[in-house]
Structures are given as structure tokens and as C-alpha cells.
CSV table of C-alpha atoms and ligand atoms in Angstrom, one decimal:
chain,number,residue,atom,x,y,z
A,1,UNK,CA,35.0,1.2,-7.7
A,2,UNK,CA,31.5,2.7,-8.0
A,3,UNK,CA,28.7,0.8,-6.4
A,4,UNK,CA,25.2,1.7,-7.3
A,5,UNK,CA,22.4,0.1,-5.3
A,6,UNK,CA,18.7,-0.2,-6.2
A,7,UNK,CA,16.8,3.0,-5.8
A,8,UNK,CA,14.4,1.2,-3.4
A,9,UNK,CA,17.0,-0.5,-1.4
A,10,UNK,CA,16.6,-4.1,-2.6
A,11,UNK,CA,20.4,-4.5,-2.7
A,12,UNK,CA,20.3,-4.5,1.1
A,13,UNK,CA,17.7,-7.2,1.5
A,14,UNK,CA,19.3,-10.4,3.0
A,15,UNK,CA,16.2,-12.4,3.4
A,16,UNK,CA,13.8,-13.4,2.0
A,17,UNK,CA,14.8,-13.0,-1.6
A,18,UNK,CA,12.9,-10.9,-4.1
A,19,UNK,CA,11.3,-8.5,-1.6
A,20,UNK,CA,11.7,-4.9,-0.7
A,21,UNK,CA,13.3,-3.6,2.6
A,22,UNK,CA,10.0,-3.0,4.5
A,23,UNK,CA,8.6,-6.5,4.3
A,24,UNK,CA,12.1,-8.1,4.5
A,25,UNK,CA,13.1,-10.2,7.5
A,26,UNK,CA,16.7,-9.0,7.5
A,27,UNK,CA,18.6,-6.1,6.0
A,28,UNK,CA,22.4,-5.6,5.4
A,29,UNK,CA,23.2,-2.9,8.0
A,30,UNK,CA,26.9,-2.6,7.2
A,31,UNK,CA,27.6,1.1,6.9
A,32,UNK,CA,29.7,0.8,3.7
A,33,UNK,CA,28.0,3.4,1.5
A,34,UNK,CA,26.6,2.7,-2.0
A,35,UNK,CA,27.0,5.6,-4.4
A,36,UNK,CA,23.2,6.4,-4.3
A,37,UNK,CA,22.8,6.3,-0.5
A,38,UNK,CA,23.1,8.7,2.4
A,39,UNK,CA,24.8,7.9,5.7
A,40,UNK,CA,23.3,9.4,8.9
A,41,UNK,CA,24.8,9.6,12.4
A,42,UNK,CA,21.7,8.9,14.4
A,43,UNK,CA,20.9,10.8,17.7
A,44,UNK,CA,17.3,9.8,18.5
A,45,UNK,CA,14.8,7.2,17.4
A,46,UNK,CA,11.1,7.9,17.6
A,47,UNK,CA,9.7,4.4,18.0
A,48,UNK,CA,6.2,4.1,16.5
A,49,UNK,CA,3.6,4.3,19.3
A,50,UNK,CA,2.0,0.9,18.6
A,51,UNK,CA,5.5,-0.7,18.6
A,52,UNK,CA,6.6,1.1,21.8
A,53,UNK,CA,3.4,0.2,23.6
A,54,UNK,CA,3.9,-3.4,22.7
A,55,UNK,CA,7.6,-3.4,23.8
A,56,UNK,CA,6.7,-1.7,27.0
A,57,UNK,CA,4.0,-4.2,27.8
A,58,UNK,CA,6.2,-7.2,26.9
A,59,UNK,CA,8.9,-5.8,29.3
A,60,UNK,CA,6.5,-4.8,32.1
A,61,UNK,CA,7.7,-1.2,31.7
A,62,UNK,CA,11.3,-2.1,32.7
A,63,UNK,CA,13.7,0.3,30.9
A,64,UNK,CA,16.7,-2.2,30.9
A,65,UNK,CA,14.5,-5.0,29.4
A,66,UNK,CA,13.2,-2.6,26.8
A,67,UNK,CA,16.7,-1.6,25.8
A,68,UNK,CA,17.7,-5.2,25.4
A,69,UNK,CA,14.6,-5.9,23.3
A,70,UNK,CA,15.3,-3.0,21.0
A,71,UNK,CA,19.0,-4.0,20.7
A,72,UNK,CA,18.1,-7.6,19.9
A,73,UNK,CA,15.5,-6.6,17.3
A,74,UNK,CA,18.0,-4.4,15.5
A,75,UNK,CA,20.8,-6.9,15.7
A,76,UNK,CA,18.6,-9.6,14.3
A,77,UNK,CA,16.8,-7.6,11.6
A,78,UNK,CA,19.3,-4.8,10.7
A,79,UNK,CA,16.4,-2.4,11.2
A,80,UNK,CA,14.1,-1.4,14.0
A,81,UNK,CA,11.0,-3.2,13.0
A,82,UNK,CA,8.8,-4.6,15.8
A,83,UNK,CA,8.2,-8.3,14.9
A,84,UNK,CA,4.7,-8.2,16.5
A,85,UNK,CA,3.3,-4.9,15.1
A,86,UNK,CA,5.5,-4.8,12.0
A,87,UNK,CA,5.9,-1.0,12.5
A,88,UNK,CA,9.0,1.2,12.9
A,89,UNK,CA,9.0,4.9,13.6
A,90,UNK,CA,11.6,7.4,12.4
A,91,UNK,CA,14.9,9.1,13.4
A,92,UNK,CA,16.8,12.3,13.6
A,93,UNK,CA,20.5,12.6,13.1
A,94,UNK,CA,23.3,14.4,11.3
A,95,UNK,CA,24.2,13.7,7.6
A,96,UNK,CA,27.6,12.0,7.7
A,97,UNK,CA,28.2,11.2,4.0
A,98,UNK,CA,26.3,11.5,0.8
A,99,UNK,CA,27.0,9.2,-2.2
A,100,UNK,CA,27.8,11.0,-5.4
A,101,UNK,CA,24.7,9.5,-7.1
A,102,UNK,CA,22.2,10.2,-4.3
A,103,UNK,CA,19.2,12.0,-5.6
A,104,UNK,CA,19.5,15.3,-3.8
A,105,UNK,CA,17.0,17.9,-4.9
A,106,UNK,CA,17.0,19.7,-1.5
A,107,UNK,CA,20.8,20.1,-1.7
A,108,UNK,CA,21.3,18.6,1.8
A,109,UNK,CA,24.9,18.8,3.0
A,110,UNK,CA,27.1,16.8,5.2
A,111,UNK,CA,26.6,18.2,8.8
A,112,UNK,CA,22.9,19.1,8.3
A,113,UNK,CA,20.4,17.9,10.9
A,114,UNK,CA,17.7,15.8,9.3
A,115,UNK,CA,14.6,13.7,10.1
A,116,UNK,CA,13.9,10.7,8.0
A,117,UNK,CA,10.3,10.6,6.7
A,118,UNK,CA,10.4,6.9,5.8
A,119,UNK,CA,9.8,4.2,8.4
A,120,UNK,CA,12.5,2.6,10.6
A,121,UNK,CA,10.9,-0.6,9.5
A,122,UNK,CA,12.8,-0.3,6.2
A,123,UNK,CA,15.9,1.8,7.3
A,124,UNK,CA,19.2,-0.1,7.7
A,125,UNK,CA,20.3,0.8,11.3
A,126,UNK,CA,23.2,-0.1,13.6
A,127,UNK,CA,22.9,0.8,17.3
A,128,UNK,CA,26.2,1.0,19.2
A,129,UNK,CA,24.7,2.2,22.4
A,130,UNK,CA,21.3,3.2,23.9
A,131,UNK,CA,22.1,6.4,25.8
A,132,UNK,CA,18.7,7.2,27.2
A,133,UNK,CA,15.4,5.3,27.2
A,134,UNK,CA,12.4,6.4,29.4
A,135,UNK,CA,9.5,3.9,29.4
A,136,UNK,CA,7.0,6.8,29.1
A,137,UNK,CA,8.6,8.5,26.1
A,138,UNK,CA,8.9,6.8,22.7
A,139,UNK,CA,12.0,8.9,21.9
A,140,UNK,CA,15.1,6.8,22.5
A,141,UNK,CA,18.6,8.5,22.3
A,142,UNK,CA,21.2,6.3,20.8
A,143,UNK,CA,24.7,6.2,19.3
A,144,UNK,CA,24.6,4.6,15.9
A,145,UNK,CA,24.3,5.0,12.1
A,146,UNK,CA,21.6,4.5,9.5
A,147,UNK,CA,21.3,4.5,5.7
A,148,UNK,CA,18.8,6.3,3.5
A,149,UNK,CA,18.1,4.9,0.1
A,150,UNK,CA,17.8,7.0,-3.0
A,151,UNK,CA,14.0,6.9,-2.7
A,152,UNK,CA,14.1,7.7,1.0
A,153,UNK,CA,12.2,10.8,2.1
A,154,UNK,CA,13.7,13.2,4.6
A,155,UNK,CA,13.3,16.7,5.9
A,156,UNK,CA,16.1,19.1,7.0
A,157,UNK,CA,15.1,20.1,10.5
A,158,UNK,CA,13.8,23.7,10.8
A,159,UNK,CA,15.6,26.4,12.9
A,160,UNK,CA,12.5,27.6,14.6
A,161,UNK,CA,11.3,24.3,16.2
A,162,UNK,CA,13.4,22.2,18.7
A,163,UNK,CA,14.6,19.0,17.1
A,164,UNK,CA,12.8,16.6,19.4
A,165,UNK,CA,9.6,18.5,18.9
A,166,UNK,CA,10.1,18.3,15.1
A,167,UNK,CA,10.8,14.6,15.4
A,168,UNK,CA,7.7,14.0,17.5
A,169,UNK,CA,5.4,15.7,15.0
A,170,UNK,CA,7.0,14.6,11.8
A,171,UNK,CA,6.6,11.0,13.0
A,172,UNK,CA,2.8,11.4,12.5
A,173,UNK,CA,2.8,14.0,9.7
A,174,UNK,CA,0.8,11.8,7.3
A,175,UNK,CA,-2.3,12.0,9.6
A,176,UNK,CA,-3.2,15.7,9.6
A,177,UNK,CA,-2.2,15.9,6.0
A,178,UNK,CA,-4.9,13.3,5.2
A,179,UNK,CA,-7.4,15.1,7.3
A,180,UNK,CA,-6.7,18.2,5.3
A,181,UNK,CA,-7.6,16.2,2.1
A,182,UNK,CA,-10.6,14.2,3.4
A,183,UNK,CA,-12.6,16.6,5.6
A,184,UNK,CA,-14.9,19.2,3.9
A,185,UNK,CA,-16.7,22.2,5.3
A,186,UNK,CA,-19.8,21.2,7.3
A,187,UNK,CA,-18.7,17.6,7.7
A,188,UNK,CA,-19.2,15.6,10.9
A,189,UNK,CA,-15.9,13.9,11.8
A,190,UNK,CA,-15.0,11.4,14.5
A,191,UNK,CA,-11.4,11.1,15.8
A,192,UNK,CA,-10.7,7.9,17.8
A,193,UNK,CA,-7.7,8.4,20.0
A,194,UNK,CA,-8.0,12.1,19.4
A,195,UNK,CA,-6.1,13.0,22.6
A,196,UNK,CA,-2.8,11.4,21.6
A,197,UNK,CA,-0.1,13.0,19.5
A,198,UNK,CA,-1.4,12.4,16.0
A,199,UNK,CA,-5.0,12.8,17.3
A,200,UNK,CA,-4.4,16.4,18.6
A,201,UNK,CA,-2.9,17.4,15.2
A,202,UNK,CA,-5.8,15.8,13.4
A,203,UNK,CA,-8.3,17.5,15.6
A,204,UNK,CA,-6.7,20.9,14.9
A,205,UNK,CA,-6.9,20.3,11.1
A,206,UNK,CA,-10.4,18.9,11.3
A,207,UNK,CA,-11.7,21.9,13.2
A,208,UNK,CA,-10.2,24.1,10.6
A,209,UNK,CA,-11.7,22.2,7.7
A,210,UNK,CA,-15.3,21.6,9.0
A,211,UNK,CA,-15.8,25.3,9.9
A,212,UNK,CA,-18.5,26.6,12.2
A,213,UNK,CA,-21.3,24.4,10.7
A,214,UNK,CA,-19.4,21.1,11.2
A,215,UNK,CA,-18.8,18.8,14.1
A,216,UNK,CA,-15.6,17.2,15.4
A,217,UNK,CA,-16.2,14.3,17.9
A,218,UNK,CA,-13.3,12.9,19.8
A,219,UNK,CA,-13.4,9.4,21.4
A,220,UNK,CA,-10.6,9.1,24.0
A,221,UNK,CA,-9.8,6.5,26.6
A,222,UNK,CA,-8.3,8.5,29.5
A,223,UNK,CA,-10.0,11.4,31.2
A,224,UNK,CA,-6.7,13.2,31.2
A,225,UNK,CA,-6.3,13.1,27.4
A,226,UNK,CA,-10.0,14.0,26.9
A,227,UNK,CA,-9.6,17.0,29.1
A,228,UNK,CA,-6.7,18.1,27.0
A,229,UNK,CA,-9.0,18.3,24.0
A,230,UNK,CA,-11.7,20.2,25.9
A,231,UNK,CA,-9.1,22.7,27.3
A,232,UNK,CA,-7.6,23.4,23.9
A,233,UNK,CA,-11.0,23.6,22.3
A,234,UNK,CA,-10.0,21.1,19.6
A,235,UNK,CA,-13.4,19.4,19.3
A,236,UNK,CA,-17.0,20.2,19.4
A,237,UNK,CA,-17.8,17.0,21.5
A,238,UNK,CA,-15.7,14.7,23.6
A,239,UNK,CA,-16.6,11.1,24.5
A,240,UNK,CA,-14.6,9.3,27.2
A,241,UNK,CA,-14.8,5.6,26.1
A,242,UNK,CA,-12.8,2.6,25.2
A,243,UNK,CA,-12.7,2.4,21.4
A,244,UNK,CA,-12.5,-1.4,21.6
A,245,UNK,CA,-16.0,-1.4,23.1
A,246,UNK,CA,-17.8,-1.2,19.8
A,247,UNK,CA,-21.4,-0.9,20.8
A,248,UNK,CA,-20.8,1.7,23.5
A,249,UNK,CA,-18.9,3.9,21.0
A,250,UNK,CA,-21.6,3.3,18.4
A,251,UNK,CA,-24.5,4.2,20.7
A,252,UNK,CA,-22.8,7.4,22.0
A,253,UNK,CA,-21.7,8.7,18.6
A,254,UNK,CA,-25.2,8.0,17.2
A,255,UNK,CA,-26.8,10.0,20.1
A,256,UNK,CA,-24.6,12.9,19.2
A,257,UNK,CA,-25.4,12.7,15.5
A,258,UNK,CA,-29.2,12.2,15.5
A,259,UNK,CA,-28.6,8.6,14.5
A,260,UNK,CA,-26.9,9.7,11.2
A,261,UNK,CA,-23.3,8.7,12.0
A,262,UNK,CA,-20.3,10.6,10.7
A,263,UNK,CA,-18.9,11.5,7.3
A,264,UNK,CA,-15.3,10.9,8.1
A,265,UNK,CA,-13.7,8.8,10.8
A,266,UNK,CA,-10.0,9.1,11.7
A,267,UNK,CA,-8.5,6.2,13.7
A,268,UNK,CA,-5.4,7.3,15.8
A,269,UNK,CA,-5.7,4.6,18.5
A,270,UNK,CA,-2.5,2.7,19.4
A,271,UNK,CA,-4.1,-0.6,20.4
A,272,UNK,CA,-5.8,-3.4,18.3
A,273,UNK,CA,-9.5,-4.1,17.8
A,274,UNK,CA,-10.9,-0.7,17.0
A,275,UNK,CA,-11.8,-1.4,13.4
A,276,UNK,CA,-15.5,-2.1,14.0
A,277,UNK,CA,-16.1,1.0,16.1
A,278,UNK,CA,-14.7,3.1,13.3
A,279,UNK,CA,-16.8,1.3,10.7
A,280,UNK,CA,-20.1,1.3,12.5
A,281,UNK,CA,-20.1,5.0,13.3
A,282,UNK,CA,-19.4,6.0,9.7
A,283,UNK,CA,-22.3,6.8,7.4
A,284,UNK,CA,-22.9,4.8,4.2
A,285,UNK,CA,-20.6,6.3,1.5
A,286,UNK,CA,-18.4,7.8,4.2
A,287,UNK,CA,-14.7,7.4,4.7
A,288,UNK,CA,-12.6,5.8,7.4
A,289,UNK,CA,-8.9,6.6,7.5
A,290,UNK,CA,-7.0,4.0,9.6
A,291,UNK,CA,-3.8,5.8,10.6
A,292,UNK,CA,-3.4,3.3,13.5
A,293,UNK,CA,-0.7,0.7,13.0
A,294,UNK,CA,-2.6,-1.6,15.2
A,295,UNK,CA,-5.3,-1.9,12.4
A,296,UNK,CA,-6.0,-5.3,10.9
A,297,UNK,CA,-6.7,-5.1,7.2
A,298,UNK,CA,-8.7,-8.4,7.4
A,299,UNK,CA,-10.8,-7.3,10.3
A,300,UNK,CA,-11.6,-4.0,8.6
A,301,UNK,CA,-12.3,-5.3,5.2
A,302,UNK,CA,-14.4,-8.3,6.2
A,303,UNK,CA,-16.0,-6.5,9.1
A,304,UNK,CA,-17.3,-3.7,6.8
A,305,UNK,CA,-18.7,-6.3,4.4
A,306,UNK,CA,-20.2,-8.2,7.4
A,307,UNK,CA,-22.3,-5.2,8.5
A,308,UNK,CA,-23.2,-4.1,5.0
A,309,UNK,CA,-21.3,-0.8,5.0
A,310,UNK,CA,-20.5,0.7,1.6
A,311,UNK,CA,-17.7,2.9,2.9
A,312,UNK,CA,-14.2,3.8,1.7
A,313,UNK,CA,-11.5,2.3,4.0
A,314,UNK,CA,-8.2,4.1,3.6
A,315,UNK,CA,-5.0,2.6,4.9
A,316,UNK,CA,-2.8,5.0,6.7
A,317,UNK,CA,-0.1,5.7,4.2
A,318,UNK,CA,2.4,7.7,6.3
A,319,UNK,CA,3.3,9.9,3.3
A,320,UNK,CA,1.2,12.6,1.7
A,321,UNK,CA,2.8,15.3,-0.5
A,322,UNK,CA,3.5,18.4,1.7
A,323,UNK,CA,2.8,16.5,4.9
A,324,UNK,CA,6.0,17.7,6.7
A,325,UNK,CA,5.4,21.4,6.1
A,326,UNK,CA,1.6,21.2,6.9
A,327,UNK,CA,2.4,19.5,10.2
A,328,UNK,CA,5.2,21.9,11.2
A,329,UNK,CA,2.9,24.8,10.3
A,330,UNK,CA,0.3,23.5,12.8
A,331,UNK,CA,3.0,23.8,15.5
A,332,UNK,CA,3.9,27.3,14.2
A,333,UNK,CA,0.2,28.4,14.1
A,334,UNK,CA,-1.0,26.9,17.5
A,335,UNK,CA,0.9,28.2,20.5
A,336,UNK,CA,-1.3,25.9,22.7
A,337,UNK,CA,-0.4,22.7,20.8
A,338,UNK,CA,3.3,23.7,20.7
A,339,UNK,CA,3.3,24.3,24.5
A,340,UNK,CA,1.5,21.0,25.1
A,341,UNK,CA,3.9,19.0,22.8
A,342,UNK,CA,6.9,20.7,24.3
A,343,UNK,CA,5.7,19.5,27.7
A,344,UNK,CA,5.0,16.0,26.6
A,345,UNK,CA,7.6,15.2,24.0
A,346,UNK,CA,10.7,17.4,24.4
B,1,LIG,P1,-0.4,8.2,20.9
B,1,LIG,O1,0.1,9.5,21.1
B,1,LIG,O2,0.0,7.1,21.8
B,1,LIG,O3,-2.0,8.2,20.8
B,1,LIG,C1,-2.8,7.1,20.9
B,1,LIG,C2,-4.1,7.6,21.6
B,1,LIG,O4,-5.0,6.5,21.6
B,1,LIG,C3,-3.8,8.0,23.0
B,1,LIG,O5,-4.5,9.2,23.3
B,1,LIG,C4,-4.4,6.8,23.8
B,1,LIG,O6,-4.9,7.2,25.1
B,1,LIG,C5,-5.6,6.5,22.9
B,1,LIG,N1,-6.1,5.2,23.2
B,1,LIG,C6,-5.4,4.0,23.6
B,1,LIG,N2,-6.3,3.0,23.8
B,1,LIG,C7,-7.5,3.5,23.6
B,1,LIG,C8,-8.8,2.9,23.6
B,1,LIG,N3,-9.0,1.6,23.9
B,1,LIG,N4,-9.9,3.7,23.3
B,1,LIG,C9,-9.7,5.0,23.0
B,1,LIG,N5,-8.5,5.6,22.9
B,1,LIG,C10,-7.4,4.9,23.2
B,1,LIG,O7,0.0,7.6,19.5
B,1,LIG,P2,0.4,8.4,18.1
B,1,LIG,O8,1.8,8.6,18.0
B,1,LIG,O9,-0.6,9.5,17.9
B,1,LIG,O10,0.1,7.2,17.1
B,1,LIG,C11,-1.3,6.8,16.9
B,1,LIG,C12,-1.3,5.6,16.0
B,1,LIG,O11,-0.7,5.9,14.7
B,1,LIG,C13,-0.4,4.4,16.5
B,1,LIG,O12,-1.1,3.2,16.2
B,1,LIG,C14,0.8,4.5,15.6
B,1,LIG,O13,1.4,3.3,15.5
B,1,LIG,C15,0.2,5.0,14.3
B,1,LIG,N6,1.2,5.6,13.4
B,1,LIG,C16,1.0,5.4,12.1
B,1,LIG,C17,1.9,5.9,11.2
B,1,LIG,C18,1.6,5.7,9.7
B,1,LIG,O14,2.4,6.0,8.9
B,1,LIG,N7,0.4,5.3,9.3
B,1,LIG,C19,2.9,6.7,11.6
B,1,LIG,C20,3.1,6.9,12.9
B,1,LIG,C21,2.2,6.4,13.9
B,1,LIG,P3,-4.1,6.9,26.4
B,1,LIG,O15,-2.8,7.7,26.3
B,1,LIG,O16,-5.0,7.3,27.5
B,1,LIG,O17,-3.9,5.4,26.4
């Protein structure tokens, strides 16, 4: 008998009632396919950085404890959604079955390798076994299956980029795509956490957009990550600072900008309490893009009001049209970033 589920996956929400899969507490992760779903045999999860950092901290960096925590989250929720950060990540795997009513404009076939472009925090997932987990890498190899709803975005993995590298960059594809939209020629931009994965991609895109008359300032915590940006010439200025130390970041960015502040701030930090650094350094009528999943909407909205800043605060929607291609193209264009990411993430 044909079984058509809701395009947005509400048929898999077990609790609470009347919600969508992302905010739901628990999803039905039985792998019996509805006619408008896709079944994926999963090989690797890329756990969101804010989530992985929280899990690693809670488990004191112990790999076995981290595995147990991930298994218990997935068995409790039917999806890999960190209960503290609320965030997920994404996955790669092989298409195992496609329901006859699955919306399939890309003509994906059974056997194709794909990356999901929707969050693990809404993707029904069953883990049979964790095959490999390294505390220093947020890519976790598993045996298991997942479901993609009819509205679920995905990309067929390209032939010219290794799958784990594609997984790493597609996880953060929304960030450089937003930079491409927001940053104009001649702008002054500040990228907090610019030395991390999404940060490096944002720096590349920002340098391209601002051109020779603009400025790209990176605020980075570790000297090592800051040096990476200097070596790759991905910013005009690099500040080594703790982005949670608001007044320190504010003073140092003001010094670099003749007390004017910046036009666009991109927040790529993976720890909480960096909202006010982002807001204070941004010019009136400027824009802050909070890609970080550790961002508090309340702190940002009330904080901006509290310091009298009329600025646009953008939540980091992970999806922007064309984001996957734009991000994979950065890897194709920049040999240096490709080499760095192959060293760090593959
Ligand atoms: P990442 O590679 O771990 O980068 C985070 C960077 O922030 C690192 O360079 C880190 O430096 C730096 N950092 C940490 N604490 C800092 C501090 N106090 N001051 C200054 N810099 C600091 O993470 P990512 O994968 O690029 O992800 C970045 C953020 O985006 C995370 O919050 C992640 O959850 C979020 N995200 C959002 C979406 C979305 O759809 N909106 C999708 C994916 C990821 P160290 O390495 O030295 O600590």
C-alpha cells in the first residue's frame, strides 16, 4: 500500500505533537520507507563543531565516552541532535532506496554517493555501530541508515574532490555563500573565529569581494590558527584574541579601523558569549551574520538594543541558493586551502 508522508517530515515526529522534525524531541527512525522519502546507507557523520566541542568537553576528550554519548543521543531522539547546543551536522552515504514519489530533480540514483545539506538535527538516523571516532576530528565513521524527506536538500558528491573533504566543506557551505551576498567592494569586514573551517572559507570569499581597497580583519583565539591565515594571505589584518573578551576585541578592532568599526561582521566562533564582541565592532547600519551555532538570539537582540546599535543581525541559515557549488569552487580555486583542509579534515 502506498504511504505518502508529509513533505517536511512531520509524519516522523513522535513528540511533541504539532511540531516539525528539527524542534521535535523525538523522531521515528524506523527505516521503513515512505513513498516520498530517500533511504541512505550512512558512512560518515560530520558532527557540528559547537556540538562536537560540547560532547568532547563533557566527556573529557575520552573517545569511548564520546561514542556512548552519541549513541545515547541518537537512540533517545532518533536523530543526532545535541540536547545542549540543539545543533546537528550532516552526513555522507550511499543512496539505498528512493521512494517513487520522492521529488528528484537531480535524478539521483540508487548507489550514488551523496552528502545531505540539511541538518542532522532533523534527519531520522539509526546507528548500528560507531566504527571510528577521533576526539580531534568531528567526522565520525559509522554503520547505519538515515532518511531524507521530500524537502531535504542534498548534493551528489563530486568526482574531483575526496568525499571527506567534500563533507567537511559542505557542512559549512552556508557561511561563504552569505559572505558572497553581504560583502561589497571596499568594505571593512571582521571575521571572528576566522582561522577555523568555515572561517577560512569566509576569509577567502571576503578577500575576493572587498578587493584591493577593502579590509578583512580576522579575530582568532589560537596563535596557530592565526598564523594559518597570515601564511595563506587570507586577511589584511589578524588579531590574536579571545572573542568572549568583548572590550579587548572592541579596542583592537577600533584601533585598526580609525575608530569607525566594520561594515560586516561574520561570527564563526564555536563557543558561546561572543555576541557582544560582534555587535560592538559593527558600524551603525552595518550587518552581523551569526553563523555560529553557539549564538544566543536573546543575548544578540537585547544586547544590540542595550548598546543602542541600529544594525542588522542575521541568523546563520545554513542554506543559501548555490551554496554547495560556491563552496566546492573555493576548494577548486585555492590550492592552498585545499591542501590545508586535506591535512586537517581528510
Ligand atoms: P571550527 O573549525 O571549530 O572553527 C571555530 C573557530 O573559532 C576555531 O578557529 C577556533 O579556534 C575559534 N575560536 C574558538 N574559541 C574562540 C574564542 N574564544 N575567540 C576567538 N576564536 C575562537 O568550526 P566550524 O566548523 O568552522 O564552525 C563554526 C561555527 O559554525 C560553529 O559554531 C558551528 O556550530 C557553526 N555552524 C553553523 C552552521 C549553520 O548552518 N549555521 C553549520 C555548520 C556549523 P581554536 O581552534 O583555536 O579553538
